[in-house]
Structures are given as structure tokens and as C-alpha cells.
Amino acid sequence: MKAARQAYVGLTYIFLLGVVLQVFLAGVGIFGNFGDDLDPHRDFGFFAMHLIPLLIIVASIVGKMRWTFIGLSVLLFAIIVVQPIFLDPEDDDLSKWINAVHPTLAIVAFALAHHLAQRSLRLVRGEATWGAEPVA
């Protein structure tokens, strides 16, 4: 149980790094060296950024964490799943507003993952959080 909780902490921090990498890849694709190619951003986002939240959910369940951790982990996964939906290929005014939700959800996912990382780190260090008992 303690190993699963430690894995949860590690995975949440890896997810945070993944969000930063995604922003970098988007920036390179938009401004940079790949000639407006967003494929690295899309590929990494589709594979890693969907897989990591699933592993976070599994670690929260195996680690017998409180429903608050499990529920917010599921919410993190849900945000990541719906985020690509907010990319409309049309080039009209409404689509631009819809497309703006995509990077906004990245900020929300980052904030949620950071919150989960900090809370779970406290739990693993032996400090009770959200009513969850630390495991020795």
C-alpha cells in the first residue's frame, strides 16, 4: 500500500513535467523548428498524457487512498480526455473561442495535478491529509 502511494506521488509529479513538456512541444510546433508541425505535441499528448492519469487512478485505488484522491484523479483523467475535443478545425470566430478552452484546460489539469501531488506527498511523509491515515 505504501509503495502504491509513493507511486502515486511520483506519477503526479511526472504528469506535471509532462504538462510542461506539452507546452514546450506546442510552442516549438507553433513558433519553431518543425515548420508548424504539432505532431510531437499531439503524439506525446495522446500517449503519455492519457496513460499517466490512468496509472494515477490505479495507484490511488491500490494504495487504498481516500475517495477524495480517487475522485480527483478520475477528474484529472476526464479533463485530459475531453481536452482534445476543444480543438475545432474550422476557422471562424466561434471556433477560435472553442479552441481557447484547450490550453485553459491544460492550466486546470496542471493546477489539479499539483494539488494532488502536494497532498499525496504529505500523506506519504506521514502527515494526515483529507482524513486519510498515513501508512507506516
GROMACS .gro file of C-alpha atoms in nm:
model
  136
    1MET     CA    1   0.000   0.000   0.000
    2LYS     CA    2   0.282   0.239   0.082
    3ALA     CA    3   0.456   0.162  -0.249
    4ALA     CA    4   0.136   0.241  -0.439
    5ARG     CA    5   0.107   0.572  -0.257
    6GLN     CA    6   0.469   0.653  -0.337
    7ALA     CA    7   0.399   0.563  -0.700
    8TYR     CA    8   0.100   0.799  -0.688
    9VAL     CA    9   0.326   1.084  -0.575
   10GLY     CA   10   0.582   1.007  -0.843
   11LEU     CA   11   0.321   0.978  -1.117
   12THR     CA   12   0.161   1.310  -1.026
   13TYR     CA   13   0.499   1.483  -1.048
   14ILE     CA   14   0.573   1.308  -1.378
   15PHE     CA   15   0.237   1.430  -1.504
   16LEU     CA   16   0.332   1.786  -1.407
   17LEU     CA   17   0.655   1.756  -1.604
   18GLY     CA   18   0.453   1.616  -1.892
   19VAL     CA   19   0.230   1.924  -1.898
   20VAL     CA   20   0.537   2.147  -1.911
   21LEU     CA   21   0.679   1.933  -2.195
   22GLN     CA   22   0.345   1.958  -2.378
   23VAL     CA   23   0.353   2.337  -2.358
   24PHE     CA   24   0.711   2.333  -2.490
   25LEU     CA   25   0.620   2.099  -2.778
   26ALA     CA   26   0.321   2.316  -2.868
   27GLY     CA   27   0.545   2.623  -2.865
   28VAL     CA   28   0.802   2.456  -3.087
   29GLY     CA   29   0.528   2.343  -3.323
   30ILE     CA   30   0.368   2.684  -3.344
   31PHE     CA   31   0.675   2.909  -3.343
   32GLY     CA   32   0.957   2.688  -3.425
   33ASN     CA   33   1.175   2.450  -3.593
   34PHE     CA   34   0.931   2.189  -3.721
   35GLY     CA   35   0.756   2.418  -3.969
   36ASP     CA   36   0.422   2.446  -3.790
   37ASP     CA   37   0.421   2.074  -3.714
   38LEU     CA   38   0.229   1.991  -3.398
   39ASP     CA   39   0.270   1.614  -3.437
   40PRO     CA   40   0.515   1.577  -3.144
   41HIS     CA   41   0.268   1.766  -2.923
   42ARG     CA   42  -0.023   1.552  -3.042
   43ASP     CA   43   0.163   1.221  -3.018
   44PHE     CA   44   0.302   1.279  -2.671
   45GLY     CA   45  -0.032   1.413  -2.553
   46PHE     CA   46  -0.226   1.120  -2.690
   47PHE     CA   47   0.005   0.853  -2.549
   48ALA     CA   48   0.172   0.972  -2.229
   49MET     CA   49  -0.074   1.232  -2.110
   50HIS     CA   50  -0.362   0.983  -2.128
   51LEU     CA   51  -0.166   0.691  -1.984
   52ILE     CA   52  -0.024   0.868  -1.679
   53PRO     CA   53  -0.363   0.973  -1.533
   54LEU     CA   54  -0.485   0.614  -1.575
   55LEU     CA   55  -0.184   0.494  -1.378
   56ILE     CA   56  -0.253   0.761  -1.116
   57ILE     CA   57  -0.607   0.625  -1.074
   58VAL     CA   58  -0.475   0.269  -1.038
   59ALA     CA   59  -0.217   0.380  -0.779
   60SER     CA   60  -0.485   0.562  -0.579
   61ILE     CA   61  -0.704   0.253  -0.571
   62VAL     CA   62  -0.422   0.008  -0.494
   63GLY     CA   63  -0.289   0.249  -0.231
   64LYS     CA   64  -0.631   0.250  -0.065
   65MET     CA   65  -0.636   0.626  -0.070
   66ARG     CA   66  -0.943   0.824   0.032
   67TRP     CA   67  -1.224   0.882  -0.215
   68THR     CA   68  -1.111   1.242  -0.245
   69PHE     CA   69  -0.782   1.132  -0.403
   70ILE     CA   70  -0.953   0.875  -0.622
   71GLY     CA   71  -1.228   1.114  -0.732
   72LEU     CA   72  -0.991   1.397  -0.815
   73SER     CA   73  -0.766   1.153  -1.001
   74VAL     CA   74  -1.065   1.050  -1.212
   75LEU     CA   75  -1.144   1.419  -1.267
   76LEU     CA   76  -0.786   1.474  -1.387
   77PHE     CA   77  -0.826   1.190  -1.636
   78ALA     CA   78  -1.162   1.328  -1.751
   79ILE     CA   79  -1.009   1.671  -1.814
   80ILE     CA   80  -0.736   1.515  -2.024
   81VAL     CA   81  -0.985   1.306  -2.221
   82VAL     CA   82  -1.214   1.599  -2.308
   83GLN     CA   83  -0.934   1.847  -2.374
   84PRO     CA   84  -0.873   1.743  -2.739
   85ILE     CA   85  -1.246   1.783  -2.810
   86PHE     CA   86  -1.195   2.157  -2.777
   87LEU     CA   87  -0.996   2.179  -3.098
   88ASP     CA   88  -1.224   2.276  -3.385
   89PRO     CA   89  -1.056   2.282  -3.727
   90GLU     CA   90  -1.295   2.549  -3.859
   91ASP     CA   91  -1.158   2.899  -3.892
   92ASP     CA   92  -1.449   3.109  -3.774
   93ASP     CA   93  -1.490   3.332  -3.469
   94LEU     CA   94  -1.677   3.073  -3.261
   95SER     CA   95  -1.413   2.807  -3.327
   96LYS     CA   96  -1.141   3.036  -3.201
   97TRP     CA   97  -1.327   3.072  -2.871
   98ILE     CA   98  -1.379   2.695  -2.851
   99ASN     CA   99  -1.012   2.631  -2.930
  100ALA     CA  100  -0.911   2.865  -2.646
  101VAL     CA  101  -1.059   2.617  -2.399
  102HIS     CA  102  -0.787   2.363  -2.492
  103PRO     CA  103  -0.490   2.547  -2.334
  104THR     CA  104  -0.712   2.666  -2.050
  105LEU     CA  105  -0.786   2.305  -1.957
  106ALA     CA  106  -0.411   2.240  -1.957
  107ILE     CA  107  -0.374   2.503  -1.684
  108VAL     CA  108  -0.662   2.348  -1.489
  109ALA     CA  109  -0.506   2.000  -1.522
  110PHE     CA  110  -0.169   2.133  -1.409
  111ALA     CA  111  -0.321   2.302  -1.103
  112LEU     CA  112  -0.521   1.992  -1.010
  113ALA     CA  113  -0.220   1.763  -1.052
  114HIS     CA  114  -0.005   1.998  -0.845
  115HIS     CA  115  -0.265   1.995  -0.569
  116LEU     CA  116  -0.280   1.615  -0.576
  117ALA     CA  117   0.099   1.589  -0.578
  118GLN     CA  118   0.134   1.812  -0.274
  119ARG     CA  119  -0.144   1.637  -0.080
  120SER     CA  120  -0.017   1.290  -0.160
  121LEU     CA  121   0.340   1.386  -0.071
  122ARG     CA  122   0.219   1.496   0.272
  123LEU     CA  123   0.036   1.166   0.310
  124VAL     CA  124   0.343   0.961   0.218
  125ARG     CA  125   0.557   1.166   0.457
  126GLY     CA  126   0.326   1.064   0.738
  127GLU     CA  127   0.112   1.373   0.767
  128ALA     CA  128  -0.261   1.302   0.761
  129THR     CA  129  -0.445   1.479   0.482
  130TRP     CA  130  -0.814   1.481   0.389
  131GLY     CA  131  -0.874   1.244   0.679
  132ALA     CA  132  -0.655   0.973   0.528
  133GLU     CA  133  -0.440   0.784   0.772
  134PRO     CA  134  -0.071   0.769   0.684
  135VAL     CA  135   0.074   0.423   0.628
  136ALA     CA  136   0.394   0.342   0.815
   0.00000   0.00000   0.00000
